[in-house]
CSV table of C-alpha atoms in Angstrom, one decimal:
chain,number,residue,atom,x,y,z
A,1,UNK,CA,90.6,52.2,-32.9
A,2,UNK,CA,89.7,51.3,-36.5
A,3,UNK,CA,86.1,51.3,-37.6
A,4,UNK,CA,86.1,47.6,-38.2
A,5,UNK,CA,87.0,47.2,-34.7
A,6,UNK,CA,84.1,49.5,-33.6
A,7,UNK,CA,81.7,47.5,-35.6
A,8,UNK,CA,83.1,44.3,-34.1
A,9,UNK,CA,82.2,45.8,-30.6
A,10,UNK,CA,78.8,47.1,-31.9
A,11,UNK,CA,77.8,43.7,-33.3
A,12,UNK,CA,78.9,42.0,-30.1
A,13,UNK,CA,76.5,44.7,-28.3
A,14,UNK,CA,73.5,43.8,-30.7
A,15,UNK,CA,74.0,40.1,-30.0
A,16,UNK,CA,74.2,40.7,-26.2
A,17,UNK,CA,71.2,42.9,-26.3
A,18,UNK,CA,69.2,40.1,-28.4
A,19,UNK,CA,70.2,37.3,-26.1
A,20,UNK,CA,69.4,39.5,-22.8
A,21,UNK,CA,65.9,40.1,-24.1
A,22,UNK,CA,65.0,37.3,-26.3
A,23,UNK,CA,66.6,35.1,-23.6
A,24,UNK,CA,63.8,35.6,-21.0
A,25,UNK,CA,61.4,35.6,-24.1
A,26,UNK,CA,62.5,32.0,-25.0
A,27,UNK,CA,62.4,31.1,-21.2
A,28,UNK,CA,58.9,32.1,-20.8
A,29,UNK,CA,57.9,30.3,-23.8
A,30,UNK,CA,59.5,27.1,-22.5
A,31,UNK,CA,57.8,27.6,-19.1
A,32,UNK,CA,54.4,27.2,-20.8
A,33,UNK,CA,54.9,23.6,-20.4
A,34,UNK,CA,57.3,23.4,-17.3
A,35,UNK,CA,55.4,25.7,-15.0
A,36,UNK,CA,51.8,26.4,-16.3
A,37,UNK,CA,49.3,23.9,-14.9
A,38,UNK,CA,46.4,25.0,-17.0
A,39,UNK,CA,45.1,27.2,-19.9
A,40,UNK,CA,44.7,30.4,-17.8
A,41,UNK,CA,48.2,30.2,-16.4
A,42,UNK,CA,49.7,29.4,-19.8
A,43,UNK,CA,47.8,32.7,-20.9
A,44,UNK,CA,49.3,34.7,-18.1
A,45,UNK,CA,52.7,33.5,-19.0
A,46,UNK,CA,52.2,34.5,-22.8
A,47,UNK,CA,50.8,37.9,-21.8
A,48,UNK,CA,54.0,38.6,-19.8
A,49,UNK,CA,55.8,38.6,-23.1
A,50,UNK,CA,52.9,39.5,-25.5
A,51,UNK,CA,53.9,43.1,-25.9
A,52,UNK,CA,57.4,42.9,-26.1
A,53,UNK,CA,58.4,39.7,-27.9
A,54,UNK,CA,58.3,40.9,-31.4
A,55,UNK,CA,60.3,44.0,-30.3
A,56,UNK,CA,63.0,41.8,-28.8
A,57,UNK,CA,63.5,40.2,-32.3
A,58,UNK,CA,64.4,43.6,-33.8
A,59,UNK,CA,67.9,43.1,-32.1
A,60,UNK,CA,68.4,39.8,-34.2
A,61,UNK,CA,67.5,41.5,-37.5
A,62,UNK,CA,69.8,44.5,-36.6
A,63,UNK,CA,72.7,41.9,-35.8
A,64,UNK,CA,72.3,40.1,-38.8
A,65,UNK,CA,72.0,43.2,-41.1
A,66,UNK,CA,75.0,44.8,-39.3
A,67,UNK,CA,77.0,41.7,-40.0
A,68,UNK,CA,76.1,41.4,-43.7
A,69,UNK,CA,77.1,45.2,-44.0
A,70,UNK,CA,80.1,45.4,-41.9
A,71,UNK,CA,81.7,42.0,-42.3
A,72,UNK,CA,80.2,40.3,-45.6
A,73,UNK,CA,82.9,37.5,-45.6
A,74,UNK,CA,82.0,36.6,-42.2
A,75,UNK,CA,78.1,36.6,-43.0
A,76,UNK,CA,78.7,34.7,-46.2
A,77,UNK,CA,80.8,31.8,-44.5
A,78,UNK,CA,78.5,31.9,-41.5
A,79,UNK,CA,75.2,31.5,-43.3
A,80,UNK,CA,76.6,29.1,-45.8
A,81,UNK,CA,78.3,26.9,-43.2
A,82,UNK,CA,75.6,26.9,-40.6
A,83,UNK,CA,72.7,27.0,-43.3
A,84,UNK,CA,70.6,24.1,-41.8
A,85,UNK,CA,70.7,25.0,-38.1
A,86,UNK,CA,70.1,28.8,-38.9
A,87,UNK,CA,67.2,27.8,-41.2
A,88,UNK,CA,65.8,25.8,-38.5
A,89,UNK,CA,66.0,28.8,-36.0
A,90,UNK,CA,64.4,30.9,-38.6
A,91,UNK,CA,61.5,28.5,-39.1
A,92,UNK,CA,61.0,28.3,-35.4
A,93,UNK,CA,61.0,32.2,-35.0
A,94,UNK,CA,58.3,32.3,-38.0
A,95,UNK,CA,56.2,29.6,-36.5
A,96,UNK,CA,56.3,31.1,-33.0
A,97,UNK,CA,55.3,34.5,-34.3
A,98,UNK,CA,52.4,32.9,-35.9
A,99,UNK,CA,51.5,31.0,-32.8
A,100,UNK,CA,51.4,34.1,-30.7
A,101,UNK,CA,49.1,35.8,-33.3
A,102,UNK,CA,46.7,32.8,-34.0
A,103,UNK,CA,46.6,31.0,-30.7
A,104,UNK,CA,43.6,33.0,-29.4
A,105,UNK,CA,41.7,33.3,-32.9
A,106,UNK,CA,39.6,30.4,-32.1
A,107,UNK,CA,38.1,29.1,-28.9
A,108,UNK,CA,38.4,25.4,-29.3
A,109,UNK,CA,40.8,23.9,-26.8
A,110,UNK,CA,42.7,21.6,-29.4
A,111,UNK,CA,43.3,24.8,-31.5
A,112,UNK,CA,45.0,26.6,-28.5
A,113,UNK,CA,46.6,23.7,-27.2
A,114,UNK,CA,48.3,23.0,-30.6
A,115,UNK,CA,49.7,26.5,-31.0
A,116,UNK,CA,50.8,26.5,-27.2
A,117,UNK,CA,52.8,23.4,-28.0
A,118,UNK,CA,54.2,25.3,-31.0
A,119,UNK,CA,55.2,28.1,-28.6
A,120,UNK,CA,57.0,25.6,-26.3
A,121,UNK,CA,59.1,23.9,-29.1
A,122,UNK,CA,59.9,26.9,-31.1
A,123,UNK,CA,61.3,28.6,-27.8
A,124,UNK,CA,63.1,25.5,-26.9
A,125,UNK,CA,64.9,24.7,-30.1
A,126,UNK,CA,66.3,28.3,-30.8
A,127,UNK,CA,67.4,28.5,-27.2
A,128,UNK,CA,69.5,25.5,-27.7
A,129,UNK,CA,70.7,26.2,-31.3
A,130,UNK,CA,71.8,29.8,-30.7
A,131,UNK,CA,74.3,28.1,-28.2
A,132,UNK,CA,75.4,25.4,-30.6
A,133,UNK,CA,76.1,28.2,-33.2
A,134,UNK,CA,78.1,30.5,-31.0
A,135,UNK,CA,79.9,27.6,-29.5
A,136,UNK,CA,81.2,26.7,-32.9
A,137,UNK,CA,82.1,30.3,-33.6
A,138,UNK,CA,84.1,30.7,-30.4
A,139,UNK,CA,85.9,27.1,-30.9
A,140,UNK,CA,86.6,27.7,-34.5
A,141,UNK,CA,85.1,25.5,-37.8
A,142,UNK,CA,86.8,24.0,-40.8
A,143,UNK,CA,87.5,27.0,-43.0
A,144,UNK,CA,89.7,26.8,-46.1
A,145,UNK,CA,92.1,29.3,-47.7
A,146,UNK,CA,89.1,30.6,-49.7
A,147,UNK,CA,87.5,31.4,-46.5
A,148,UNK,CA,84.6,28.9,-47.2
A,149,UNK,CA,83.2,26.3,-44.6
A,150,UNK,CA,84.1,22.8,-45.6
A,151,UNK,CA,83.0,20.7,-42.7
A,152,UNK,CA,79.7,19.0,-42.4
A,153,UNK,CA,76.5,19.6,-40.5
A,154,UNK,CA,77.5,16.9,-38.0
A,155,UNK,CA,80.8,18.7,-37.4
A,156,UNK,CA,78.7,21.5,-35.8
A,157,UNK,CA,77.3,19.2,-33.2
A,158,UNK,CA,80.6,18.7,-31.6
A,159,UNK,CA,80.7,18.3,-27.6
A,160,UNK,CA,81.9,22.0,-27.0
A,161,UNK,CA,79.0,23.3,-29.1
A,162,UNK,CA,76.6,21.0,-27.6
A,163,UNK,CA,77.5,22.2,-24.1
A,164,UNK,CA,77.2,25.7,-25.3
A,165,UNK,CA,73.6,24.8,-26.4
A,166,UNK,CA,72.9,23.5,-22.9
A,167,UNK,CA,74.3,26.8,-21.5
A,168,UNK,CA,71.8,28.8,-23.4
A,169,UNK,CA,68.9,26.5,-22.9
A,170,UNK,CA,69.1,26.5,-19.1
A,171,UNK,CA,70.3,30.1,-18.6
A,172,UNK,CA,67.4,31.3,-20.8
A,173,UNK,CA,65.0,29.2,-19.0
A,174,UNK,CA,66.2,30.5,-15.7
A,175,UNK,CA,66.3,34.1,-17.1
A,176,UNK,CA,62.6,33.5,-18.1
A,177,UNK,CA,61.7,31.9,-14.6
A,178,UNK,CA,62.8,35.0,-12.6
A,179,UNK,CA,61.2,37.3,-15.3
A,180,UNK,CA,57.8,35.4,-14.8
A,181,UNK,CA,58.4,35.8,-11.1
A,182,UNK,CA,58.9,39.6,-11.5
A,183,UNK,CA,56.1,40.0,-13.6
A,184,UNK,CA,53.2,37.8,-12.0
A,185,UNK,CA,51.3,37.7,-8.7
A,186,UNK,CA,49.8,34.7,-7.0
A,187,UNK,CA,50.7,31.1,-6.9
A,188,UNK,CA,52.4,31.1,-10.2
A,189,UNK,CA,54.8,33.7,-9.0
A,190,UNK,CA,55.9,31.7,-5.9
A,191,UNK,CA,56.2,28.5,-8.2
A,192,UNK,CA,58.3,30.3,-10.8
A,193,UNK,CA,60.6,31.4,-7.9
A,194,UNK,CA,61.0,27.7,-6.8
A,195,UNK,CA,61.7,26.5,-10.4
A,196,UNK,CA,64.1,29.4,-11.1
A,197,UNK,CA,66.1,27.9,-8.0
A,198,UNK,CA,66.5,24.5,-9.5
A,199,UNK,CA,67.0,25.6,-13.2
A,200,UNK,CA,69.5,28.0,-12.0
A,201,UNK,CA,71.6,25.5,-10.2
A,202,UNK,CA,71.7,23.4,-13.2
A,203,UNK,CA,72.6,26.6,-15.3
A,204,UNK,CA,75.4,27.4,-13.1
A,205,UNK,CA,77.0,24.0,-13.2
A,206,UNK,CA,76.7,23.7,-17.0
A,207,UNK,CA,77.9,27.5,-17.4
A,208,UNK,CA,81.0,27.0,-15.4
A,209,UNK,CA,82.1,23.9,-17.3
A,210,UNK,CA,81.6,25.8,-20.6
A,211,UNK,CA,83.3,28.9,-19.4
A,212,UNK,CA,86.5,27.3,-17.9
A,213,UNK,CA,86.6,25.1,-21.2
A,214,UNK,CA,86.5,28.4,-23.3
A,215,UNK,CA,89.0,30.1,-21.0
A,216,UNK,CA,91.5,27.1,-21.6
A,217,UNK,CA,91.0,27.1,-25.2
A,218,UNK,CA,91.2,30.7,-26.4
A,219,UNK,CA,91.0,32.9,-23.3
A,220,UNK,CA,93.1,35.6,-21.9
A,221,UNK,CA,93.1,38.3,-18.9
A,222,UNK,CA,90.0,40.1,-20.3
A,223,UNK,CA,88.0,37.0,-20.8
A,224,UNK,CA,88.8,35.8,-17.4
A,225,UNK,CA,87.4,39.0,-16.0
A,226,UNK,CA,84.3,38.2,-17.9
A,227,UNK,CA,84.1,34.8,-16.5
A,228,UNK,CA,84.4,35.8,-13.1
A,229,UNK,CA,81.5,38.5,-13.6
A,230,UNK,CA,79.3,35.8,-15.2
A,231,UNK,CA,79.7,33.1,-12.4
A,232,UNK,CA,79.5,35.8,-9.7
A,233,UNK,CA,76.4,37.3,-11.1
A,234,UNK,CA,74.8,34.0,-11.5
A,235,UNK,CA,75.4,33.0,-8.0
A,236,UNK,CA,74.2,36.3,-6.7
A,237,UNK,CA,71.1,36.0,-8.9
A,238,UNK,CA,70.3,32.6,-7.2
A,239,UNK,CA,70.7,34.0,-3.7
A,240,UNK,CA,68.4,37.1,-4.6
A,241,UNK,CA,65.8,34.6,-6.1
A,242,UNK,CA,65.9,32.7,-2.9
A,243,UNK,CA,65.4,35.8,-1.0
A,244,UNK,CA,62.5,36.8,-3.1
A,245,UNK,CA,64.2,39.9,-4.7
A,246,UNK,CA,63.0,39.3,-8.3
A,247,UNK,CA,63.9,42.6,-9.7
A,248,UNK,CA,67.6,41.9,-8.6
A,249,UNK,CA,67.7,38.4,-9.6
A,250,UNK,CA,66.4,39.2,-13.0
A,251,UNK,CA,69.0,42.1,-13.5
A,252,UNK,CA,71.7,39.5,-12.4
A,253,UNK,CA,70.7,36.8,-14.7
A,254,UNK,CA,70.9,39.3,-17.4
A,255,UNK,CA,74.3,40.4,-16.4
A,256,UNK,CA,75.3,36.7,-16.6
A,257,UNK,CA,74.0,36.5,-20.2
A,258,UNK,CA,76.0,39.7,-20.9
A,259,UNK,CA,79.2,38.5,-19.4
A,260,UNK,CA,79.2,35.1,-21.2
A,261,UNK,CA,78.5,36.9,-24.6
A,262,UNK,CA,81.3,39.3,-23.8
A,263,UNK,CA,83.5,36.4,-23.0
A,264,UNK,CA,82.9,34.7,-26.3
A,265,UNK,CA,83.7,37.8,-28.2
A,266,UNK,CA,86.7,38.7,-26.2
A,267,UNK,CA,88.2,35.2,-26.8
A,268,UNK,CA,87.5,35.7,-30.6
A,269,UNK,CA,88.8,39.3,-31.1
A,270,UNK,CA,90.7,39.8,-33.7
A,271,UNK,CA,89.1,36.9,-35.1
A,272,UNK,CA,85.3,36.7,-36.0
A,273,UNK,CA,85.5,33.1,-37.2
A,274,UNK,CA,88.4,31.1,-36.4
A,275,UNK,CA,89.7,28.3,-38.9
A,276,UNK,CA,90.6,24.8,-37.3
A,277,UNK,CA,92.4,23.9,-40.4
A,278,UNK,CA,94.9,26.9,-40.5
A,279,UNK,CA,95.1,29.8,-38.4
A,280,UNK,CA,96.0,31.8,-41.4
A,281,UNK,CA,92.8,31.0,-43.1
A,282,UNK,CA,90.7,32.6,-40.0
A,283,UNK,CA,88.4,35.3,-40.8
A,284,UNK,CA,89.4,38.4,-38.9
A,285,UNK,CA,88.0,41.8,-38.4
A,286,UNK,CA,90.5,43.0,-41.0
A,287,UNK,CA,89.9,40.4,-43.8
A,288,UNK,CA,86.2,40.1,-43.4
A,289,UNK,CA,85.4,43.6,-43.2
A,290,UNK,CA,83.7,46.2,-45.8
A,291,UNK,CA,85.4,49.2,-47.0
A,292,UNK,CA,86.3,52.1,-44.7
A,293,UNK,CA,83.6,54.2,-46.7
A,294,UNK,CA,81.0,51.7,-46.0
A,295,UNK,CA,81.6,51.4,-42.4
A,296,UNK,CA,81.8,55.3,-42.1
A,297,UNK,CA,78.2,55.6,-43.5
A,298,UNK,CA,77.0,52.6,-41.4
A,299,UNK,CA,78.5,54.6,-38.3
A,300,UNK,CA,76.5,57.7,-39.2
A,301,UNK,CA,73.3,55.7,-39.5
A,302,UNK,CA,73.8,53.8,-36.4
A,303,UNK,CA,74.6,57.0,-34.2
A,304,UNK,CA,71.2,58.5,-35.3
A,305,UNK,CA,68.9,55.4,-35.4
A,306,UNK,CA,70.1,53.2,-32.4
A,307,UNK,CA,69.3,55.9,-29.6
A,308,UNK,CA,65.8,56.0,-31.1
A,309,UNK,CA,65.1,52.4,-31.1
A,310,UNK,CA,66.4,52.0,-27.8
A,311,UNK,CA,64.1,54.8,-26.3
A,312,UNK,CA,61.3,53.5,-28.2
A,313,UNK,CA,61.8,49.9,-26.6
A,314,UNK,CA,62.5,51.3,-23.3
A,315,UNK,CA,59.1,53.1,-23.2
A,316,UNK,CA,57.5,50.0,-24.3
A,317,UNK,CA,58.8,48.1,-21.3
A,318,UNK,CA,57.8,51.0,-18.9
A,319,UNK,CA,54.2,51.0,-20.3
A,320,UNK,CA,53.6,47.3,-19.7
A,321,UNK,CA,55.6,47.0,-16.4
A,322,UNK,CA,52.7,46.1,-14.2
A,323,UNK,CA,52.3,42.5,-12.8
A,324,UNK,CA,49.6,40.2,-13.9
A,325,UNK,CA,47.9,37.2,-12.7
A,326,UNK,CA,45.1,34.8,-13.5
A,327,UNK,CA,42.5,37.2,-12.2
A,328,UNK,CA,43.5,39.6,-15.0
A,329,UNK,CA,42.6,37.2,-17.7
A,330,UNK,CA,39.1,37.1,-19.0
A,331,UNK,CA,37.3,33.7,-19.0
A,332,UNK,CA,35.9,34.3,-22.6
A,333,UNK,CA,38.7,36.1,-24.2
A,334,UNK,CA,38.2,36.6,-27.9
A,335,UNK,CA,41.1,37.2,-30.2
A,336,UNK,CA,44.4,38.6,-30.4
A,337,UNK,CA,48.0,37.8,-29.2
A,338,UNK,CA,47.5,39.5,-25.9
A,339,UNK,CA,44.8,37.1,-24.6
């Protein structure tokens, strides 16, 4: 296997980790409006992700940096062609981080309610737009012979990409609901489990339609295996949720996300960004990659740094593994993102 193939796999792993972790992160943010009935319950939801949300975003930074270094042509075409949607995602992530940090800096109800509304919208929009972005990557976009995107912003919101956006939106919401059930106690835990059941059914229907469409468009035997794993894991996750096995349900909803991302990358390879104008103009792991020397240096750096980051993040989740409920929320909490 060539180094550019290795880095294609590594970038796929990084995006998979990001969607697995930030998926429930976004889902919990969406649930602050769909599930929480009052301010204490919203604070419980925010506290479930308070210690980890910023660490989850490290995967996005690493995926973007790795793409820039390993496949500069891919990075340039992607970020120039998808400039407005990606800029909107970036703005949402910035506002979302500010909302987590500033929501509890003042006790006024309007102040906290406005920041909580910001958390909801800045969780919902990226959850949808990431699916749109990867839907376009999987389907292909208008790339000319100079490897430049020549389509319009409107071209990015085609039926297939919009369906991809609905997949990530509903699946992340389901992922967040089972995470909430796993991390909370009391009535909110039971309501999260009930909401997960209905959201999960919708996610299963939408995901099945998207995966079948993807398989018909560019799938092969390997992507078919990923499709079967994704659908099977989601169905079993629904069953586990119904039985009150939140840990299994969360793990299986995560496997669903992993399998869907794997299917997208399997259906892409050896392309990284197909051209719908002419297959010869597609960006591939060969014509979009950096020099072998650059990839070699990156490989050594990744071999050292990646295990350290993963161990640290795993330790963080272990430290904050306990369930919480409204009884753990102080009535007159002062400042800080964990209140």
